[in-house]
Amino acid sequence: VGSSVTSRVLNDDPTVSVRPETRERILAAALALDYTPDAFARGLKTARTMTLGLVLPNLAYAVNAEIIRGAERQAASKGYVLLIADADEFVQAGDAYRRLLFERRVDGLLIASATTGSRVIKDLSSQPLPFVLVNRRQPGLGVNVSLDDEAGTAMAVSHLAALGHRRIAHIAGPPDADTARRRLAGYRSGMAANGLRPASSMIVAAPFSERGGFDAATSLLNAPSRATALVTASLASAVGAMAAARALGLSVPNDVSVTGFHDAPIAEYLHPALTTVRMPLREMAEVAVRTLVGLIGGEASRDVTIATAPVLITRGSTAAPS
Amino acid sequence: VGSSVTSRVLNDDPTVSVRPETRERILAAALALDYTPDAFARGLKTARTMTLGLVLPNLAYAVNAEIIRGAERQAASKGYVLLIADADEFVQAGDAYRRLLFERRVDGLLIASATTGSRVIKDLSSQPLPFVLVNRRQPGLGVNVSLDDEAGTAMAVSHLAALGHRRIAHIAGPPDADTARRRLAGYRSGMAANGLRPASSMIVAAPFSERGGFDAATSLLNAPSRATALVTASLASAVGAMAAARALGLSVPNDVSVTGFHDAPIAEYLHPALTTVRMPLREMAEVAVRTLVGLIGGEASRDVTIATAPVLITRGSTAAPS
DNA sequence: CTGAAAGCGCTTACAG
DNA sequence: CTGAAAGCGCTTACAG
């Protein structure tokens, strides 16, 4: 049997017409020999690598792990394999950048990098490789898949307002992260919806880290007529905020309530257990992969905001003000 | 200029002899055209993909994120790119397995999967693809790079013994994880070194999770003549153990001391802050990559245990027994 | 010192 | 229905 027929049979080419017997022989031989096509040879010929690149920031937080896992699984189910690149190096236009963008190693890129406006991101648009921004909106710059962070944060605010809190402060993320800006918007709209208008001193920007939350909460809780509740923009900063309250001799939730953003197993085991907004992170990663695969296939795609509603997980870190 | 010379100049082929002027022209043209060789074409010809596969388990824990990050950076600096595969799917011999093992997509594999004796792992040895086991020893099965988990755990035990504890219990990991077995061995040797011999009821196996630690600690702390200190085999189980103590009305560290294994930013912000053993995880990942690259290059390699000593980070979760 | 040729392992028009 | 041929973009002996 010639290699042409073999290739077509093995690839289920619908245009092939082959005698059932020949097909059987090919299939049997392939099985007997454990034949698996060489991905690089195939990639060279078809100009499809069946590989997706994932550029992502700090892995130390469970949130990003959810994204990797969701993306990896969805990619696998679409026949793709996932290449991972560190955002820091990528964004500095290092080797990872060159390798993913120009060596034709990937058919498309998922960019989950958190900060905004880097030169690299701009390069992308003047360049034919399809890409999708994950958890990150940047109008005018290609397709993005993101969550309704605003609704999530507003939900946390409403929960606290319903408990009777009025002086609700916000530990926001870093201003260069668009997720931080959208969570801040959610804080504002949540306050407004509850008839509250926060003083600007009630909003403090901080990195998405324990340390960031600690420092921000310390300054917030040291202020005169301090807040009775802190809505934070990440899980890590909520942990830091609770630690800061304790360090000041304040009890959570008796003296001050704290909410986090995103959920992870540890939230339930903290002291007190953390009330937090659970966002559909895995779904976001899956949709991002599907969107990218569509783009690669030539589909026109639009931005998508994951419609699945955020869920507020109420635990011990929030209570009525005393 | 012919493509042969071009290729050799661009690849710095030492055997090429070329007029300086020609070389200049080639270099200038490459620069002007932003030329980057097609990785797949090169891979097809050279039979080197310059890609490494990383098979790893549950990403939800910061520990594994350290491994990815260390591996990714080291791979990048060696000119490699990192493909990621989910251990669950891989170990069940799913598509990821086929793709990484047989499609010649990678030059070698880093296996950081935690459990032991899977069929897939055995397949590997009857198969020419170089691989390195990361954080996981399996005698007779290829090269592994691991940490001195035993010393780390013994260190935690000695710290508690020095504080005056005698009834030190161990929340071990799952018995099918060799890291768990080595930490258990460290617990035993640490106890012996301090003249203590624990009753077998002082050792409880549990998954490496908050929940696992919670359940194990609950049973341990409900027992008669309960332990005054718990040495756990992971960060997550320490968090769970502290929660269990609280749930029983016991204070950490006044009634019971707790130690974790591995460090992450959150440990410092827990209540109380967690005493834990910091292991050189990133170094392990880097050495694993270097070892794998050596193997790919045909070097004979031996198992390596990272020599860098574990460090005990003493925080508020341990104190003298009251 | 430089270039033409072969070939890596596939897929895909195309001819028989 | 089946197979021979070209070609994807490189690298590497080899010939000039």
XYZ file of C-alpha atoms (C1' of nucleotides) in Angstrom:
676
model
C 0.000 0.000 0.000
C 1.274 3.440 -0.830
C 1.821 6.066 1.752
C -0.773 8.371 0.222
C -3.663 6.032 0.849
C -2.279 5.235 4.248
C -2.167 8.873 5.202
C -5.703 9.431 4.019
C -7.149 6.419 5.729
C -5.402 7.201 8.994
C -6.598 10.790 8.863
C -10.143 9.777 7.995
C -10.015 11.810 4.833
C -13.647 11.838 3.641
C -12.664 12.288 -0.006
C -10.783 9.022 -0.155
C -12.399 6.025 -1.778
C -10.725 2.837 -0.813
C -11.706 -0.808 -0.739
C -12.822 -1.896 2.717
C -10.199 -4.597 2.591
C -7.371 -2.141 1.939
C -8.598 0.069 4.729
C -8.585 -2.911 7.069
C -5.047 -3.816 6.149
C -3.849 -0.277 6.766
C -5.581 -0.031 10.108
C -4.271 -3.410 11.192
C -0.719 -2.566 10.218
C -0.872 0.794 11.972
C -2.056 -0.916 15.103
C 0.533 -3.663 14.927
C 3.339 -1.175 14.484
C 2.024 1.285 17.048
C 2.248 3.863 14.373
C 1.973 7.474 15.475
C 2.638 10.244 12.985
C 5.570 12.525 13.662
C 4.103 15.799 14.861
C 6.910 17.895 13.444
C 6.763 16.400 9.977
C 3.031 16.804 9.945
C 3.328 20.324 11.273
C 5.801 21.221 8.588
C 3.526 19.987 5.862
C 0.193 21.206 7.158
C 1.461 24.449 8.669
C -0.442 23.529 11.815
C 1.506 22.743 14.940
C -1.473 21.701 17.037
C 0.191 23.584 19.854
C -1.121 26.554 21.815
C 1.052 28.908 23.805
C -0.020 30.068 27.256
C 1.674 33.181 28.568
C 0.996 33.633 32.205
C 2.096 35.597 35.209
C 2.920 34.597 38.737
C 2.074 30.980 39.253
C 2.353 31.212 42.993
C -1.342 31.907 43.319
C -3.935 29.202 43.048
C -6.016 31.338 40.719
C -3.543 30.992 37.896
C -3.271 27.280 38.475
C -6.995 27.011 37.779
C -6.410 28.721 34.488
C -3.605 26.396 33.464
C -5.590 23.370 34.375
C -8.717 24.458 32.558
C -6.739 25.467 29.499
C -4.690 22.310 29.417
C -7.711 20.055 29.576
C -9.679 21.924 27.000
C -6.677 22.109 24.695
C -6.153 18.366 25.042
C -9.749 17.658 24.173
C -9.359 19.744 21.023
C -6.240 17.854 20.035
C -3.860 20.576 21.081
C -0.916 20.570 23.379
C -0.008 23.498 25.628
C 3.271 25.368 25.702
C 3.863 27.504 28.720
C 5.775 30.759 28.908
C 6.581 32.989 31.808
C 4.948 36.368 31.405
C 7.846 38.305 32.872
C 10.292 37.002 30.373
C 7.785 37.098 27.581
C 6.799 40.671 28.207
C 10.406 41.774 28.294
C 10.596 40.377 24.768
C 13.029 37.707 25.892
C 13.764 34.385 24.285
C 10.383 32.952 25.168
C 8.783 35.724 23.216
C 10.847 35.154 20.139
C 10.339 31.420 20.312
C 6.600 31.562 20.606
C 5.962 34.391 18.220
C 8.360 33.798 15.404
C 9.561 30.236 15.305
C 6.134 29.038 14.316
C 5.933 26.732 17.291
C 2.345 27.514 18.146
C -0.849 28.072 16.209
C -2.099 30.668 18.645
C -1.483 32.318 21.975
C -3.436 32.646 25.200
C -2.247 35.706 27.075
C -3.149 35.702 30.730
C -0.589 38.243 31.699
C -1.971 40.677 34.202
C -0.509 44.065 33.502
C -1.409 46.351 30.737
C 0.049 48.251 27.856
C 3.318 46.450 27.338
C 5.126 46.879 24.058
C 4.910 43.188 23.349
C 1.163 43.187 23.480
C 1.133 45.896 20.878
C 3.492 43.957 18.634
C 0.988 41.175 18.630
C -1.609 43.072 16.700
C 0.761 43.855 13.839
C 1.445 40.196 13.493
C -0.576 37.339 12.026
C -0.531 34.871 14.937
C -4.010 34.538 16.461
C -4.213 35.300 20.143
C -6.770 35.654 22.890
C -6.454 37.745 26.009
C -7.545 35.776 29.037
C -8.974 37.514 32.090
C -7.894 40.817 30.712
C -9.733 43.337 28.614
C -7.935 45.701 26.317
C -10.339 47.396 23.944
C -9.231 47.428 20.371
C -6.611 44.807 20.913
C -7.956 41.540 19.639
C -10.336 39.166 21.299
C -10.559 38.783 25.039
C -12.316 36.361 27.323
C -12.964 37.609 30.788
C -15.151 37.368 33.837
C -17.682 39.751 35.228
C -15.389 40.968 37.960
C -17.557 44.003 38.480
C -20.618 41.946 39.356
C -18.528 39.765 41.653
C -17.215 42.666 43.658
C -20.590 44.393 43.783
C -21.968 41.165 45.202
C -19.498 41.270 48.068
C -20.411 44.890 48.784
C -24.133 44.121 48.805
C -23.603 41.237 51.176
C -21.882 43.560 53.627
C -24.449 46.309 53.166
C -27.203 43.801 53.861
C -25.445 42.888 57.089
C -25.690 46.552 58.073
C -22.230 47.856 57.172
C -21.945 51.450 55.952
C -18.231 52.138 56.156
C -17.097 49.570 53.647
C -13.570 50.087 52.321
C -11.926 48.597 49.247
C -8.469 47.111 49.011
C -8.067 47.372 45.271
C -5.482 45.697 43.099
C -2.679 47.439 41.245
C -4.087 50.148 38.940
C -2.257 48.775 35.895
C -4.242 45.542 36.083
C -7.535 45.861 34.293
C -9.026 43.210 36.575
C -8.250 45.541 39.447
C -9.977 48.422 37.703
C -13.069 46.356 37.026
C -13.237 45.165 40.610
C -12.911 48.737 41.751
C -15.790 49.668 39.445
C -17.803 46.859 41.032
C -17.043 48.219 44.459
C -18.264 51.652 43.398
C -21.399 50.389 41.699
C -22.154 48.081 44.615
C -21.843 50.988 47.031
C -24.039 53.193 44.883
C -26.648 50.480 44.542
C -26.845 50.396 48.302
C -27.069 54.135 48.653
C -23.546 54.483 49.973
C -20.917 56.881 48.755
C -17.466 56.039 50.003
C -14.875 58.708 50.773
C -11.887 58.397 48.482
C -9.799 57.533 51.532
C -11.781 54.289 51.681
C -10.030 52.966 48.578
C -6.429 51.818 48.717
C -4.550 50.216 45.843
C -2.246 47.310 46.619
C -0.510 44.420 44.863
C -2.457 41.155 44.621
C -0.477 39.606 47.452
C -0.696 38.881 51.160
C 1.789 41.619 51.812
C -0.162 44.080 49.711
C -3.359 43.304 51.594
C -1.598 43.540 54.915
C -0.164 46.979 54.252
C -3.354 48.373 52.778
C -5.490 47.085 55.633
C -3.074 48.444 58.178
C -3.380 51.943 56.807
C -7.136 51.637 56.390
C -7.709 50.353 59.921
C -5.479 52.948 61.487
C -7.507 55.780 60.018
C -9.991 57.742 62.146
C -13.569 56.459 61.907
C -12.223 53.321 60.395
C -14.033 50.963 58.102
C -16.095 48.172 59.561
C -15.672 46.050 56.454
C -12.944 45.480 53.863
C -13.737 44.278 50.372
C -10.495 43.022 48.851
C -9.681 42.317 45.241
C -7.932 38.973 45.679
C -7.667 35.956 47.903
C -4.129 36.765 48.919
C -4.900 40.329 49.899
C -7.833 39.163 52.007
C -5.477 36.869 53.886
C -3.119 39.773 54.411
C -5.965 42.024 55.503
C -7.106 39.564 58.150
C -3.569 39.326 59.451
C -3.388 43.123 59.644
C -6.607 43.307 61.635
C -5.252 40.801 64.139
C -1.974 42.667 64.376
C -3.963 45.739 65.385
C -5.851 43.795 67.999
C -9.067 43.827 66.000
C -11.232 40.776 65.671
C -12.515 39.475 62.339
C -15.493 39.578 61.941
C -16.489 41.256 65.212
C -14.566 44.466 64.677
C -14.085 44.235 60.971
C -15.483 42.019 58.230
C -13.291 40.920 55.313
C -14.157 39.495 51.904
C -11.842 37.962 49.318
C -12.026 37.565 45.583
C -11.694 34.110 44.021
C -12.011 30.901 45.949
C -9.561 28.094 46.694
C -9.634 25.192 49.121
C -7.615 27.048 51.707
C -10.252 29.783 52.110
C -12.440 27.414 54.056
C -9.689 26.572 56.522
C -8.481 30.029 57.366
C -9.209 31.564 60.737
C -11.846 32.773 60.375
C -12.908 31.018 57.209
C -13.026 33.535 54.406
C -16.153 34.871 52.760
C -15.206 35.205 49.138
C -16.529 35.510 45.613
C -16.135 32.374 43.582
C -15.578 33.123 39.940
C -15.824 30.627 37.052
C -12.096 30.616 36.330
C -11.911 27.209 34.799
C -14.792 27.947 32.505
C -13.058 31.124 31.446
C -9.933 29.189 30.501
C -11.983 26.649 28.589
C -13.867 29.282 26.661
C -10.610 31.062 25.921
C -9.192 27.895 24.391
C -12.293 27.319 22.329
C -12.258 30.904 21.152
C -8.631 30.664 20.162
C -9.189 27.427 18.320
C -12.028 29.118 16.458
C -9.774 32.020 15.546
C -7.149 29.619 14.278
C -9.806 27.964 12.175
C -10.569 31.310 10.576
C -13.728 32.129 12.494
C -14.355 35.743 13.296
C -14.650 36.013 17.054
C -15.813 38.662 19.419
C -14.942 39.435 22.989
C -16.722 37.263 25.486
C -17.560 37.833 29.095
C -18.318 34.596 30.860
C -21.989 34.741 31.686
C -21.943 32.264 34.542
C -22.778 34.321 37.580
C -20.229 34.737 40.345
C -21.199 33.041 43.605
C -20.655 34.566 47.001
C -19.401 31.934 49.406
C -20.366 33.163 52.837
C -18.106 32.048 55.646
C -16.975 33.309 59.014
C -15.038 36.411 58.025
C -18.150 38.529 57.604
C -20.823 39.422 60.158
C -23.003 42.335 61.140
C -21.080 45.307 62.535
C -21.043 45.320 66.317
C 24.237 33.408 -1.242
C 23.130 29.827 -1.028
C 21.000 28.546 1.751
C 23.684 26.132 2.924
C 26.131 28.848 3.849
C 23.353 30.877 5.332
C 22.292 28.054 7.568
C 25.823 27.460 8.720
C 26.571 31.080 9.426
C 23.341 31.582 11.318
C 23.962 28.488 13.381
C 27.555 29.458 14.072
C 28.798 26.253 12.530
C 32.479 26.183 13.504
C 33.444 24.058 10.494
C 32.309 26.651 8.004
C 34.883 28.797 6.291
C 33.387 31.865 4.808
C 34.645 35.255 3.762
C 34.001 37.876 6.451
C 32.184 39.890 3.863
C 29.786 37.081 2.999
C 29.109 36.501 6.659
C 28.308 40.162 7.090
C 25.898 40.124 4.215
C 24.093 37.088 5.595
C 23.835 38.537 9.068
C 22.603 41.863 7.758
C 19.957 40.241 5.593
C 18.757 38.037 8.422
C 18.409 41.072 10.608
C 16.659 43.119 7.963
C 14.162 40.344 7.288
C 13.660 39.462 10.950
C 14.496 35.965 9.942
C 13.716 33.255 12.486
C 14.061 29.633 11.491
C 10.921 27.511 11.499
C 11.146 25.312 14.563
C 9.217 22.481 12.990
C 11.292 22.319 9.835
C 14.435 22.396 11.888
C 13.058 19.801 14.244
C 12.206 17.518 11.390
C 15.685 17.714 9.980
C 17.699 17.629 13.173
C 15.458 15.246 15.072
C 15.599 17.693 17.973
C 12.442 19.494 18.945
C 14.038 21.714 21.591
C 10.950 21.054 23.639
C 10.692 19.430 27.041
C 7.532 17.901 28.438
C 6.503 18.497 32.038
C 3.997 16.065 33.490
C 2.662 17.327 36.734
C -0.063 16.721 39.236
C -2.453 19.014 40.998
C -1.558 22.578 40.258
C -3.757 23.934 42.987
C -0.869 23.937 45.426
C 1.795 26.572 45.368
C 4.483 23.913 45.637
C 3.899 22.697 42.123
C 3.838 26.221 40.814
C 7.382 26.635 42.102
C 8.380 23.609 40.091
C 6.833 24.898 36.882
C 8.407 28.256 37.272
C 11.871 26.892 38.008
C 11.639 24.418 35.161
C 10.344 26.945 32.675
C 13.108 29.409 33.366
C 15.873 26.873 33.274
C 14.488 25.342 30.104
C 14.332 28.761 28.475
C 17.917 29.472 29.369
C 18.956 26.208 27.740
C 17.043 27.074 24.583
C 14.136 24.769 25.316
C 10.460 25.403 25.510
C 8.165 23.659 27.979
C 5.099 21.603 27.166
C 2.771 20.929 30.034
C 0.653 17.861 30.602
C -1.807 17.030 33.304
C -0.638 14.056 35.306
C -4.089 12.572 35.736
C -4.733 12.341 32.070
C -1.176 11.368 31.312
C -1.098 8.569 33.828
C -4.347 7.165 32.545
C -2.537 6.858 29.233
C -4.832 9.405 27.682
C -4.226 11.578 24.675
C -1.622 13.687 26.433
C 0.394 10.570 27.008
C 0.277 9.491 23.409
C 1.080 12.945 22.200
C 4.103 13.436 24.377
C 5.497 9.958 24.152
C 4.966 8.949 20.579
C 4.450 11.939 18.364
C 8.040 13.033 18.865
C 6.964 16.397 20.166
C 9.495 16.525 22.972
C 13.126 15.590 23.414
C 12.605 14.494 26.976
C 10.166 14.390 29.842
C 10.133 15.740 33.376
C 7.776 13.674 35.478
C 6.663 15.376 38.646
C 3.662 13.178 39.151
C 3.264 12.241 42.757
C 1.967 8.710 42.939
C 3.871 5.588 42.352
C 3.881 2.448 40.257
C 1.570 3.453 37.439
C 1.669 1.435 34.270
C 2.673 4.461 32.271
C 5.791 4.992 34.297
C 6.806 1.447 33.552
C 6.185 1.912 29.845
C 8.677 4.717 29.926
C 11.623 2.500 30.648
C 10.985 0.273 27.647
C 11.034 3.311 25.470
C 13.852 5.489 24.180
C 12.647 8.944 25.254
C 14.867 10.340 28.008
C 13.051 11.286 31.178
C 13.767 12.487 34.676
C 11.630 11.918 37.721
C 11.250 15.122 39.692
C 10.662 15.054 43.437
C 10.031 11.393 43.266
C 12.349 8.456 43.757
C 11.694 5.130 42.147
C 14.757 2.886 42.366
C 15.662 1.189 39.138
C 13.484 3.440 37.068
C 15.700 5.986 35.409
C 17.180 9.108 36.855
C 15.484 11.089 39.562
C 16.107 14.473 41.111
C 14.705 14.929 44.552
C 15.006 16.731 47.834
C 16.122 15.531 51.208
C 12.614 15.315 52.567
C 13.793 13.092 55.355
C 16.194 15.693 56.708
C 13.527 18.352 56.407
C 10.998 16.462 58.459
C 13.584 15.412 61.023
C 14.423 19.079 61.403
C 10.829 19.901 62.298
C 10.779 17.092 64.859
C 14.016 18.256 66.455
C 12.714 21.787 66.713
C 9.698 20.540 68.638
C 11.756 18.206 70.794
C 14.067 21.098 71.658
C 11.010 23.075 72.767
C 10.252 20.250 75.181
C 7.618 18.266 73.292
C 7.569 14.481 73.756
C 4.210 13.498 72.322
C 4.876 14.557 68.766
C 2.490 13.090 66.193
C 2.872 12.900 62.428
C 0.257 13.683 59.836
C 1.810 11.793 56.981
C 0.952 12.044 53.307
C -0.677 9.313 51.227
C 1.364 6.095 51.413
C 1.562 5.779 47.639
C 3.563 9.002 47.390
C 7.225 8.366 47.916
C 7.649 11.904 49.229
C 5.212 10.958 51.963
C 7.209 7.851 52.793
C 10.433 9.796 52.991
C 8.872 12.419 55.221
C 7.567 9.675 57.442
C 11.070 8.216 57.601
C 12.326 11.663 58.606
C 9.740 11.819 61.343
C 10.881 8.446 62.660
C 14.567 9.254 62.489
C 13.997 12.658 64.037
C 12.108 11.068 66.902
C 14.794 8.437 67.386
C 17.536 11.056 67.316
C 15.769 12.767 70.187
C 15.319 9.595 72.163
C 11.597 9.404 71.462
C 9.706 6.409 70.222
C 6.236 7.256 69.025
C 3.327 4.881 69.418
C 1.998 3.810 66.021
C -1.224 5.623 66.840
C 0.780 8.835 66.596
C 1.067 8.455 62.815
C -1.915 9.096 60.571
C -1.821 9.063 56.781
C -3.798 11.704 54.909
C -4.002 13.311 51.499
C -1.819 16.374 50.919
C -4.760 18.721 51.333
C -6.385 20.975 53.894
C -9.168 18.500 54.284
C -6.751 15.630 54.782
C -4.908 17.544 57.480
C -8.152 18.545 59.148
C -9.462 14.998 59.395
C -6.171 13.516 60.532
C -5.662 16.173 63.192
C -9.215 15.747 64.432
C -8.674 12.068 65.067
C -5.239 12.640 66.564
C -6.419 15.367 68.920
C -9.454 13.428 70.060
C -7.326 10.519 71.211
C -6.555 10.022 74.919
C -3.231 11.492 76.035
C -3.207 13.484 72.873
C -0.195 14.838 71.085
C 1.157 18.238 72.036
C 2.653 18.748 68.596
C 1.757 17.799 65.035
C 4.374 17.476 62.339
C 2.592 17.530 59.010
C 3.843 16.508 55.587
C 2.555 19.458 53.582
C 1.573 23.083 53.806
C -2.063 22.345 53.086
C -2.357 19.665 55.744
C -0.821 21.994 58.312
C -3.486 24.552 57.502
C -6.130 21.873 57.926
C -4.562 20.698 61.174
C -4.651 24.195 62.656
C -8.292 24.504 61.704
C -9.022 21.169 63.388
C -7.347 22.260 66.607
C -9.470 25.405 66.671
C -12.596 23.426 65.979
C -11.817 21.351 69.069
C -11.313 24.458 71.160
C -7.568 23.994 71.340
C -5.173 26.860 70.881
C -2.205 26.741 68.516
C 0.508 26.875 69.808
C -0.536 26.907 73.485
C -2.295 23.552 73.446
C -0.771 22.098 70.358
C 2.102 23.089 68.086
C 1.892 22.543 64.335
C 4.565 22.459 61.625
C 4.139 22.418 57.869
C 6.257 21.202 55.013
C 7.230 23.589 52.199
C 6.901 27.318 52.416
C 4.799 29.820 50.510
C 3.977 33.482 51.086
C 0.690 32.666 52.778
C 2.371 30.738 55.602
C 3.522 33.976 57.152
C 0.019 35.427 57.198
C -1.874 32.549 58.702
C -3.188 32.737 62.242
C -0.920 31.829 63.848
C 1.846 32.164 61.277
C 3.066 28.721 60.350
C 6.395 27.219 61.308
C 7.408 25.237 58.274
C 10.320 23.626 56.480
C 11.437 25.510 53.416
C 12.742 23.199 50.743
C 14.766 24.227 47.663
C 11.993 23.450 45.201
C 13.051 25.804 42.494
C 16.602 24.535 42.610
C 15.258 21.020 42.291
C 13.364 21.944 39.148
C 16.403 23.646 37.686
C 18.664 20.709 38.368
C 16.059 18.383 36.908
C 16.038 20.362 33.678
C 19.813 20.402 33.508
C 19.936 16.677 34.158
C 17.382 15.999 31.465
C 19.214 18.169 28.971
C 22.375 16.208 29.786
C 20.558 12.941 29.208
C 19.275 14.199 25.883
C 22.826 15.103 24.969
C 23.857 11.536 25.637
C 25.448 12.026 29.021
C 25.140 9.245 31.516
C 23.412 10.657 34.560
C 22.854 9.475 38.074
C 20.169 10.195 40.588
C 20.657 13.450 42.415
C 19.432 14.598 45.755
C 19.582 18.353 46.066
C 22.266 19.050 48.616
C 21.045 22.472 49.671
C 19.905 22.034 53.248
C 16.264 22.531 54.151
C 15.635 25.562 56.341
C 13.228 25.592 59.233
C 11.246 28.820 59.234
C 10.156 29.310 62.814
C 6.932 31.223 63.261
C 4.081 31.409 65.712
C 2.552 27.959 65.305
C 5.136 26.278 67.510
C 5.969 26.908 71.163
C 6.938 25.013 74.267
C 4.200 22.712 75.589
C 2.246 24.312 78.400
C 35.214 29.603 0.008
C 30.367 28.616 -1.908
C 26.295 26.245 -3.751
C 23.498 22.155 -5.527
C 21.396 18.133 -3.804
C 19.421 14.999 -0.752
C 16.411 14.029 2.755
C 13.930 14.498 7.541
C 8.339 12.268 7.549
C 4.541 13.663 6.445
C 0.114 15.436 3.223
C -2.150 16.495 -0.968
C -3.138 17.511 -5.550
C -2.686 14.632 -9.540
C -2.189 10.812 -12.788
C -3.221 6.353 -13.837
C -9.613 2.531 -6.267
C -4.363 3.210 -5.688
C 0.354 5.044 -6.051
C 4.122 8.297 -7.713
C 5.535 12.931 -7.123
C 6.094 17.295 -5.208
C 7.028 20.031 -1.467
C 6.628 22.024 3.553
C 11.700 24.720 5.441
C 15.303 23.468 7.138
C 20.517 21.071 7.751
C 24.408 18.588 6.224
C 27.424 15.796 3.755
C 29.429 16.543 -0.683
C 31.116 18.482 -5.042
C 33.083 22.138 -7.275
